[in-house]
Amino acid sequence: DAGVIQSPRHEVTEMGQEVTLRCKPISGHDYLFWYRQTMMRGLELLIYFNNNVPIDDSGMPEDRFSAKMPNASFSTLKIQPSEPRDSAVYFCATRGGPGETQYFGPGTRLLVL
Amino acid sequence: SQQGEEDPQALSIQEGENATMNCSYKTSINNLQWYRQNSGRGLVHLILIRSNEREKHSGRLRVTLDTSKKSSSLLITASRAADTASYFCATNYNQGGKLIFGQGTELSVKP
């Protein structure tokens, strides 16, 4: 298995632009998590899905952030409009079956200028 | 906040020495997990300990859990330069999938 796949790996954009981050979970995993990591705030859970349904989005910072999971193989995290304070590394992680381990993707390093 | 707190924030040791990292949390947990993050990479799961367990081993790793003190420790024995990374504890508070991560301990093992 290729593991959790995220794209792009790096993104540089200008303030005000729309940013879309993508995640392909490990096949068969029914939980998907989006995290954000910064030096100041550490690793924060933004939202998570179970069987493609959003379960807890209390970590989503504001309305500029949205996440979707249209099917079991794909999820997106969108920021519109982006701001410099959104600069961070965004991780997608998945979990499957009875196991409680989360498997992390390599992350997307986002820089908003 | 439910977030765990880890100490020390940074630890520097010589190869061959043992490294101990501690994690404290605030409310009752279902399980506690430790993850490692190499610079620029995603987190990798190391070990999980359930609330009814007190100690667990995996290779050179030993994890303890004291639910009365709401704390856990991760011991890495006979450390190697390749163990240099950040180590995070994460707590699960319910049957759902949500984990709350601590701020991490940055371990540096010098050859």
Coordinates of C-alpha atoms in Angstrom, one line a residue:
Chain A
D1 CA 0.0 0.0 0.0
A2 CA 1.3 3.5 -0.9
G3 CA 0.1 5.0 2.4
V4 CA -1.7 8.2 2.7
I5 CA -1.1 10.4 -0.3
Q6 CA -1.2 14.2 -0.1
S7 CA -0.9 16.8 -2.9
P8 CA 0.6 19.2 -3.5
R9 CA 3.6 18.7 -1.2
H10 CA 4.4 22.4 -1.3
E11 CA 2.2 25.3 -2.2
V12 CA 3.2 29.0 -2.3
T13 CA 0.3 31.4 -3.0
E14 CA -0.6 35.0 -2.5
M15 CA -3.0 36.3 0.0
G16 CA -6.6 36.2 -1.2
Q17 CA -6.1 33.2 -3.5
E18 CA -8.0 30.0 -3.1
V19 CA -6.0 27.0 -2.0
T20 CA -7.1 23.3 -2.3
L21 CA -5.3 20.5 -0.5
R22 CA -5.9 16.9 -1.4
C23 CA -5.7 13.6 0.4
K24 CA -6.1 10.0 -0.8
P25 CA -6.6 7.8 2.2
I26 CA -5.3 4.2 2.7
S27 CA -7.7 1.9 1.0
G28 CA -10.3 0.5 3.4
H29 CA -9.7 3.1 6.1
D30 CA -13.0 4.6 7.3
Y31 CA -11.7 7.6 9.3
L32 CA -9.9 10.6 7.8
F33 CA -8.4 13.5 9.8
W34 CA -7.1 16.9 8.7
Y35 CA -4.5 18.5 11.0
R36 CA -2.6 21.7 10.9
Q37 CA 0.9 22.1 12.4
T38 CA 2.6 25.4 13.3
M39 CA 5.4 26.3 15.6
M40 CA 3.1 28.5 17.7
R41 CA 0.1 26.2 18.0
G42 CA 1.5 22.7 17.5
L43 CA -0.6 20.0 15.9
E44 CA -4.3 21.0 15.8
L45 CA -7.1 18.8 14.6
L46 CA -9.2 20.7 12.1
I47 CA -11.9 18.2 11.1
Y48 CA -12.5 14.5 10.9
F49 CA -14.7 12.2 8.8
N50 CA -16.1 8.7 9.5
N51 CA -17.4 6.8 6.4
N52 CA -17.2 10.1 4.4
V53 CA -19.4 12.0 6.9
P54 CA -18.0 14.9 8.9
I55 CA -18.1 14.1 12.6
D56 CA -16.3 17.0 14.3
D57 CA -15.4 20.2 12.6
S58 CA -14.9 22.2 15.8
G59 CA -11.3 22.8 15.0
M60 CA -11.9 24.5 11.7
P61 CA -10.7 28.0 12.4
E62 CA -13.3 30.0 10.4
D63 CA -15.6 30.1 7.5
R64 CA -12.7 30.5 5.1
F65 CA -11.9 26.8 5.7
S66 CA -14.0 24.0 4.3
A67 CA -13.5 20.3 3.9
K68 CA -15.2 17.6 1.8
M69 CA -15.0 13.9 1.4
P70 CA -17.1 13.0 -1.7
N71 CA -16.1 9.4 -1.6
A72 CA -14.0 6.9 0.4
S73 CA -10.9 7.6 -1.8
F74 CA -10.6 11.3 -1.7
S75 CA -10.8 14.4 0.5
T76 CA -10.1 18.1 0.1
L77 CA -9.4 20.9 2.4
K78 CA -10.1 24.3 0.9
I79 CA -9.1 27.7 2.1
Q80 CA -10.8 30.7 0.4
P81 CA -9.5 33.4 0.6
S82 CA -6.1 32.4 2.0
E83 CA -4.3 34.7 4.5
P84 CA -0.6 34.7 5.6
R85 CA -1.6 33.3 9.0
D86 CA -2.8 30.1 7.3
S87 CA 0.8 29.3 6.5
A88 CA 1.5 25.9 8.1
V89 CA 2.0 22.3 7.3
Y90 CA -1.3 20.5 6.7
F91 CA -1.5 16.8 7.4
C92 CA -4.0 14.2 6.4
A93 CA -4.2 11.1 8.5
T94 CA -6.4 8.0 8.3
R95 CA -7.5 5.2 10.5
G96 CA -9.1 1.9 9.7
G97 CA -11.1 -0.9 11.2
P98 CA -10.7 -1.8 14.8
G99 CA -7.2 -0.4 15.0
E100 CA -6.7 3.0 16.7
T101 CA -3.5 3.9 15.0
Q102 CA -3.5 6.9 12.8
Y103 CA -1.4 6.9 9.6
F104 CA -0.2 10.3 8.5
G105 CA 0.6 11.5 5.1
P106 CA 3.7 13.5 4.3
G107 CA 2.0 16.8 4.6
T108 CA 1.5 19.9 2.5
R109 CA 3.7 22.8 3.3
L110 CA 1.6 25.9 2.6
L111 CA 3.1 29.4 2.4
V112 CA 0.7 32.3 1.9
L113 CA 2.5 35.6 1.0
Chain B
S1 CA -8.0 22.6 27.0
Q2 CA -7.7 18.8 26.7
Q3 CA -4.2 19.0 25.3
G4 CA -1.5 17.0 26.8
E5 CA 1.6 18.7 28.1
E6 CA 5.0 17.2 27.5
D7 CA 8.3 17.7 29.1
P8 CA 11.0 18.3 28.5
Q9 CA 10.4 20.4 25.4
A10 CA 13.9 19.5 24.2
L11 CA 16.4 16.8 25.2
S12 CA 19.9 16.3 24.1
I13 CA 21.8 13.1 24.9
Q14 CA 24.7 11.0 23.7
E15 CA 24.3 7.9 21.7
G16 CA 23.9 4.9 24.0
E17 CA 22.2 6.8 26.7
N18 CA 18.5 6.4 27.6
A19 CA 16.0 9.1 26.9
T20 CA 12.8 9.7 28.9
M21 CA 10.0 11.9 27.9
N22 CA 6.9 12.6 29.9
C23 CA 3.3 13.5 29.1
S24 CA 0.5 14.8 31.3
Y25 CA -3.1 15.1 30.4
K26 CA -6.2 16.5 32.0
T27 CA -9.2 14.2 31.8
S28 CA -9.9 10.5 31.8
I29 CA -8.7 8.7 28.6
N30 CA -9.5 5.7 26.6
N31 CA -6.0 5.3 25.4
L32 CA -2.7 7.2 25.0
Q33 CA -0.5 6.9 22.0
W34 CA 3.1 8.0 21.2
Y35 CA 4.2 9.2 17.7
R36 CA 7.5 10.2 16.2
Q37 CA 8.1 12.9 13.7
N38 CA 11.3 13.3 11.7
S39 CA 12.1 16.7 10.4
G40 CA 9.9 17.6 7.5
R41 CA 7.9 14.4 7.6
G42 CA 4.5 13.1 8.8
L43 CA 4.0 11.5 12.2
V44 CA 4.6 7.8 12.7
H45 CA 2.8 5.7 15.3
L46 CA 5.1 4.1 17.9
I47 CA 3.0 2.5 20.6
L48 CA -0.5 2.6 22.1
I49 CA -1.3 2.0 25.8
R50 CA -4.9 1.6 27.0
S51 CA -6.3 3.1 30.2
N52 CA -6.3 -0.3 31.9
E53 CA -2.7 -1.0 31.1
R54 CA 0.3 0.2 33.2
E55 CA 3.3 -0.6 31.0
K56 CA 4.0 -1.7 27.5
H57 CA 7.2 -2.5 25.6
S58 CA 8.1 -2.5 21.9
G59 CA 11.7 -3.1 21.0
R60 CA 13.8 -0.4 22.7
L61 CA 10.6 1.5 23.7
R62 CA 8.9 1.3 27.1
V63 CA 5.8 3.2 27.9
T64 CA 4.2 3.6 31.3
L65 CA 0.8 5.0 32.2
D66 CA -0.3 6.3 35.6
T67 CA -4.0 7.1 35.3
S68 CA -4.1 8.4 38.9
K69 CA -1.5 11.0 38.1
K70 CA -2.8 11.4 34.5
S71 CA 0.7 11.0 33.2
S72 CA 2.7 8.8 30.8
S73 CA 6.3 8.4 30.1
L74 CA 8.2 7.1 27.0
L75 CA 11.6 5.6 27.6
I76 CA 14.0 4.9 24.7
T77 CA 16.8 2.7 25.8
A78 CA 20.3 2.6 24.2
S79 CA 19.5 5.6 22.0
R80 CA 20.9 5.9 18.5
A81 CA 21.5 9.0 16.3
A82 CA 18.6 7.8 14.1
D83 CA 16.3 8.3 17.1
T84 CA 16.7 12.1 16.7
A85 CA 13.2 13.4 16.1
S86 CA 10.2 15.0 17.8
Y87 CA 8.1 12.8 20.0
F88 CA 4.4 13.4 20.6
C89 CA 1.9 11.9 23.0
A90 CA -1.7 11.8 21.9
T91 CA -4.7 11.1 24.0
N92 CA -8.1 9.5 23.0
Y93 CA -10.9 10.5 25.2
N94 CA -13.8 8.6 23.8
Q95 CA -14.7 5.7 21.5
G96 CA -14.5 8.0 18.5
G97 CA -11.3 8.6 16.5
K98 CA -10.3 12.0 17.8
L99 CA -6.8 12.3 19.2
I100 CA -5.4 15.4 21.1
F101 CA -1.7 15.9 20.6
G102 CA 0.8 17.4 23.0
Q103 CA 3.3 19.9 22.0
G104 CA 6.1 17.4 21.6
T105 CA 9.6 16.7 22.9
E106 CA 12.5 17.4 20.5
L107 CA 15.1 14.7 21.0
S108 CA 18.6 15.1 19.7
V109 CA 20.9 12.1 20.0
K110 CA 24.6 13.0 19.3
P111 CA 26.9 10.3 17.9

